[in-house]
Amino acid sequence: MAFLKVVPLEEALDVINSFRLEPKVETVPLEEALGRVLAEDIVSPIDVPPFNRATVDGYALRAEDTFMASESEPVKLRVIGEVHAGEEPRMKIEKGLAAYISTGAPLPEGADAVVQFEDVDRVGDEVLIYKPAYPGLGVMKAGVDIPKGKLLLKKGTKLGFKETALLSAVGMAEVPVFRKPRVAVISTGNEITLPGEELRPGKIYDINGRAVTDAIRELGGEACFIGVSGDDPKVLADMILEGVASCDIVVLSGGASGGMRDLTSSTIERLGRVYVHGIAIQPGKPTIIGEIDGKPIFGLPGYPTSCLTNFTLLVAPLLRKLVGRESEVRKVKKRLAHKIFSVKGRRQFLPVRIEGDKAIPILKGSGAVTSFVDADGFIEVPENVEILEAGEEVEVTFFG
Amino acid sequence: MAFLKVVPLEEALDVINSFRLEPKVETVPLEEALGRVLAEDIVSPIDVPPFNRATVDGYALRAEDTFMASESEPVKLRVIGEVHAGEEPRMKIEKGLAAYISTGAPLPEGADAVVQFEDVDRVGDEVLIYKPAYPGLGVMKAGVDIPKGKLLLKKGTKLGFKETALLSAVGMAEVPVFRKPRVAVISTGNEITLPGEELRPGKIYDINGRAVTDAIRELGGEACFIGVSGDDPKVLADMILEGVASCDIVVLSGGASGGMRDLTSSTIERLGRVYVHGIAIQPGKPTIIGEIDGKPIFGLPGYPTSCLTNFTLLVAPLLRKLVGRESEVRKVKKRLAHKIFSVKGRRQFLPVRIEGDKAIPILKGSGAVTSFVDADGFIEVPENVEILEAGEEVEVTFFG
């Protein structure tokens, strides 16, 4: 049996940091990259636009040919062809020549300006230019939007539609992203029943399994719900081993009773090691941290708010590290809406709801499902604090 | 050929509102409900907890049996059995009796309080109680957390992990959500090449196809990218018809050239109807709104920022209506970072970036890819305004 070690939160986090789990990289097609996190800096492999591009419909010409043009004495240029968007120009614009060009088409060799068709007159194969054009008029130069070699997006960027469009613009068909860590989720407790099953006397429906599974997904992980284990040691061990075999991390949420917690702890101990059994915070006493075959195992408390608080404190930072979102800000400063009392010598995490600049404590007791649904996150009340006054600044950590 | 009608933005929105598209409802398993939007109010079908539940490990008893208890004269009760979490109690607690009970277990008949085991002494089959218990001590009453019939979640709620956990808590295995509208996306333009293909002279990589496809997905729609059409009328018509056949809405983004736009418009006209060809805003002149077989068709401008601005103004509100997220706030008030000039008589939408409480105009020209990547959204400059001063309050509409 493990030494049942109640440790400070910092020591528990040290244990988690010592797990040899590193972010892994995979390549996904651009079409599937939305919502993923870049695992590398992305440097543009090409110039955008890749060529000098007409920004208007008109005539491509040499600007210097038009310097003498005026309303009364238009310059006449001979039109030697047309270039349309998507085409490669076949002509060369020499002195006195021009070509019709459509928006988006590449400038022909020799041309350095485009005069839009509304400003000229076309007479047979000649075009009449009434005012001087400057080099670059009506032209977007190659690479002016995105020069080849430019750092486009940094490692750690979460890809929204603007970012995937940018990657498309530079022709990236495949994108290096952080692999989604696979997390096995197991609910424990003889009383737990899954939705869809009949609720027999003495049973309640699963809450933590669903909350943890979907919180992992929102964090960018791949959650695999294994099932519900009662107090049969063989069933519990089999589920844990299934999680260890198929996933990178295993998260169990505890049944309500102390017996179930002890069984969870002893089963992990038998299959691997238990490093932490209890954290010196409230809630957190029943939390277990262990390892089987190099895979971290977490045993979270059974009460939903306690489960989610400990998930947020312990599991979420590990997942965020693995998906490359470590720097994501999940805290906000607010003012406490009303006075609260705490017990001296106890480090407490209290659920709060945010309304405007206020943090409103939710004091329904950790057994209430609705207390975590109503809460946006929690605040910490340090050990040496007994009273937090209304209006005091508090830091709210969002759940998840 | 259609009457090429340039209409005010409001008239274009009226056309869109007149399309007979209504939100549709489907039922999904709870495991797949994360991120979806509720299509109905959800009322709890059960009490949570479903029974009077012990909140501590201890002894279930009748409180009135303990009213005379004291340190010096403890009350002795006979322990007639045990109830564990998940079990149905088989005993009845009559005067002078008690039962061992574990946290989460249902109270046996007759019991109305649970005294925790740390506060009592167990001697053989008797338990000694040293202080009075009140009815309800150590008990969470049936339905106190969520009473049966309570409105849990409102229609239109986007389901995060807290909401799916709440649905699990009341045993909902299936959830009514708004069906994802299917949107076909087509890029047009002879110059457009898809990432992964060789970039031949005169070609550029697709930007709008990716941006629109992924913006639709972020909005909760199901996007189906059909492909890139050049100026072959048959290919374009086939792609549009494929979109009409398989989807609820078709969105085309225009090629850079006017010729491509005209072809798009005439093709829609041939297959159905064009209601709007041009909106009296900048950007928006080349925007097309039509209908084929009762399905709305949008032709968006080719320049990425213009495309995304018109997508945000026209397509996104329709999608938000269909996915039940109509009320979502996508605007924020900021202060203009520096003075900008506009043309009188022109209703302009300018891309801006947000930094703190400032809106910073991005003035790279609508041809620049990076201008929409750098921008968070846009502000409107009304027709009759020529100058917006630094520090003026502006309303920023987020892209998407």
Short mmCIF file of C-alpha atoms in Angstrom, two decimals, chain A residues 30-31 34 46 48 50-51 53 55 57 85-88 102-104 106 140 145-146 160-162 164-166 168-173 190-191 195-196 199 201-207 210-211 214-215 217-218 256-258 303 308 367-370 372-373 375-376 399-400, chain B residues 30-31 34 46 48 50-51 53 55 57 85-88 102-104 106 140 145-146 160-162 164-166 168-173 190-191 195-196 199 201-207 210-211 214-215 217-218 256-258 303 308 367-370 372-373 375-376 399-400:
data_model
loop_
_atom_site.label_atom_id
_atom_site.label_comp_id
_atom_site.label_asym_id
_atom_site.label_seq_id
_atom_site.Cartn_x
_atom_site.Cartn_y
_atom_site.Cartn_z
CA LEU A 30 -4.89 22.30 -44.41
CA GLU A 31 -8.59 21.41 -44.77
CA LEU A 34 -9.04 24.70 -38.30
CA ILE A 46 6.56 32.22 -51.78
CA VAL A 48 2.33 36.95 -52.52
CA PRO A 50 3.95 35.86 -56.91
CA PHE A 51 4.21 38.40 -59.74
CA ARG A 53 -0.21 42.08 -60.61
CA THR A 55 -5.13 45.88 -59.58
CA ASP A 57 -8.81 46.50 -65.64
CA ALA A 85 -6.15 36.82 -64.91
CA GLY A 86 -4.56 33.40 -64.70
CA GLU A 87 -2.66 33.78 -67.97
CA GLU A 88 1.05 34.06 -68.59
CA SER A 102 -7.52 42.52 -66.59
CA THR A 103 -7.45 42.82 -62.80
CA GLY A 104 -5.33 40.10 -61.25
CA PRO A 106 0.51 39.51 -64.37
CA MET A 140 0.61 45.37 -56.83
CA ASP A 145 1.63 41.64 -49.56
CA ILE A 146 3.71 38.74 -48.22
CA GLY A 160 -8.90 30.30 -36.93
CA PHE A 161 -10.32 30.91 -40.38
CA LYS A 162 -8.08 33.93 -40.93
CA THR A 164 -6.00 28.93 -42.40
CA ALA A 165 -6.76 31.42 -45.21
CA LEU A 166 -3.29 32.88 -44.81
CA SER A 168 -3.78 28.77 -48.13
CA ALA A 169 -2.57 32.06 -49.63
CA VAL A 170 1.02 30.82 -49.46
CA GLY A 171 0.10 27.38 -50.79
CA MET A 172 0.62 25.29 -47.65
CA ALA A 173 -1.31 22.08 -48.25
CA ASN A 190 -21.24 1.84 -7.62
CA GLU A 191 -23.92 4.54 -7.72
CA PRO A 195 -27.63 8.51 -19.40
CA GLY A 196 -29.79 6.23 -21.49
CA LEU A 199 -31.96 4.84 -13.08
CA PRO A 201 -32.92 2.83 -6.77
CA GLY A 202 -29.83 4.25 -5.08
CA LYS A 203 -28.23 5.23 -8.41
CA ILE A 204 -27.46 8.66 -9.87
CA TYR A 205 -26.49 9.71 -13.34
CA ASP A 206 -22.86 10.31 -14.25
CA ILE A 207 -21.77 13.95 -14.20
CA ARG A 210 -19.20 13.87 -19.22
CA ALA A 211 -17.72 17.07 -17.74
CA ASP A 214 -15.91 17.41 -22.88
CA ALA A 215 -13.55 19.72 -20.98
CA ARG A 217 -12.13 18.18 -25.93
CA GLU A 218 -12.55 21.92 -25.44
CA ALA A 256 -18.72 9.62 -3.54
CA SER A 257 -17.59 7.10 -0.96
CA GLY A 258 -14.23 6.82 0.70
CA TYR A 303 -18.14 15.93 -6.09
CA LEU A 308 -13.69 20.25 -12.00
CA GLY A 367 -22.20 18.24 -3.66
CA ALA A 368 -24.36 20.43 -5.82
CA VAL A 369 -24.23 19.84 -9.56
CA THR A 370 -25.63 23.25 -10.21
CA PHE A 372 -20.36 24.28 -11.01
CA VAL A 373 -22.82 24.93 -13.80
CA ALA A 375 -19.90 29.08 -11.70
CA ASP A 376 -17.47 30.42 -14.28
CA PHE A 399 -12.83 26.22 -15.20
CA GLY A 400 -11.25 24.03 -17.86
CA LEU B 30 -25.19 13.51 -25.71
CA GLU B 31 -21.62 12.36 -26.46
CA LEU B 34 -20.52 19.50 -27.30
CA ILE B 46 -35.92 13.85 -12.71
CA VAL B 48 -31.29 15.38 -8.59
CA PRO B 50 -33.22 11.28 -6.98
CA PHE B 51 -33.36 10.31 -3.30
CA ARG B 53 -28.63 11.16 -0.01
CA THR B 55 -23.30 13.61 2.31
CA ASP B 57 -19.86 8.53 5.91
CA ALA B 85 -23.46 4.16 -2.40
CA GLY B 86 -25.40 2.63 -5.27
CA GLU B 87 -27.39 0.28 -3.05
CA GLU B 88 -31.07 0.26 -2.23
CA SER B 102 -21.60 5.70 3.20
CA THR B 103 -21.46 9.03 1.37
CA GLY B 104 -23.78 9.07 -1.62
CA PRO B 106 -29.77 6.69 -0.04
CA MET B 140 -28.93 16.19 0.71
CA ASP B 145 -29.96 20.33 -6.36
CA ILE B 146 -32.24 20.09 -9.41
CA GLY B 160 -20.03 23.70 -23.38
CA PHE B 161 -18.73 21.00 -21.05
CA LYS B 162 -20.68 22.41 -18.10
CA THR B 164 -23.31 18.67 -21.35
CA ALA B 165 -22.46 17.60 -17.78
CA LEU B 166 -25.74 19.08 -16.57
CA SER B 168 -25.83 14.03 -18.20
CA ALA B 169 -26.77 14.68 -14.56
CA VAL B 170 -30.46 14.49 -15.47
CA GLY B 171 -29.95 11.43 -17.69
CA MET B 172 -30.54 12.96 -21.11
CA ALA B 173 -28.98 10.54 -23.58
CA ASN B 190 -8.90 31.42 -63.85
CA GLU B 191 -5.99 32.54 -61.69
CA PRO B 195 -2.60 24.60 -52.15
CA GLY B 196 -0.79 21.40 -53.01
CA LEU B 199 1.72 27.42 -58.90
CA PRO B 201 2.86 31.49 -64.07
CA GLY B 202 0.01 33.97 -63.66
CA LYS B 203 -1.68 31.90 -60.94
CA ILE B 204 -2.21 32.64 -57.24
CA TYR B 205 -3.27 30.40 -54.41
CA ASP B 206 -6.87 30.33 -53.23
CA ILE B 207 -7.61 32.47 -50.19
CA ARG B 210 -10.46 28.52 -47.36
CA ALA B 211 -11.53 31.63 -45.43
CA ASP B 214 -13.56 27.71 -42.23
CA ALA B 215 -15.60 30.79 -41.24
CA ARG B 217 -17.43 25.96 -39.72
CA GLU B 218 -16.62 28.38 -36.90
CA ALA B 256 -10.41 39.31 -59.47
CA SER B 257 -11.62 40.22 -62.94
CA GLY B 258 -14.93 41.78 -63.93
CA TYR B 303 -10.54 40.66 -52.80
CA LEU B 308 -14.89 38.56 -45.72
CA GLY B 367 -6.14 43.59 -52.45
CA ALA B 368 -3.92 42.72 -49.52
CA VAL B 369 -4.32 39.29 -47.93
CA THR B 370 -2.63 40.48 -44.81
CA PHE B 372 -7.82 40.89 -43.24
CA VAL B 373 -5.46 38.68 -41.30
CA ALA B 375 -7.83 42.98 -38.84
CA ASP B 376 -10.28 41.80 -36.18
CA PHE B 399 -15.34 39.21 -38.93
CA GLY B 400 -17.29 35.97 -39.23
#
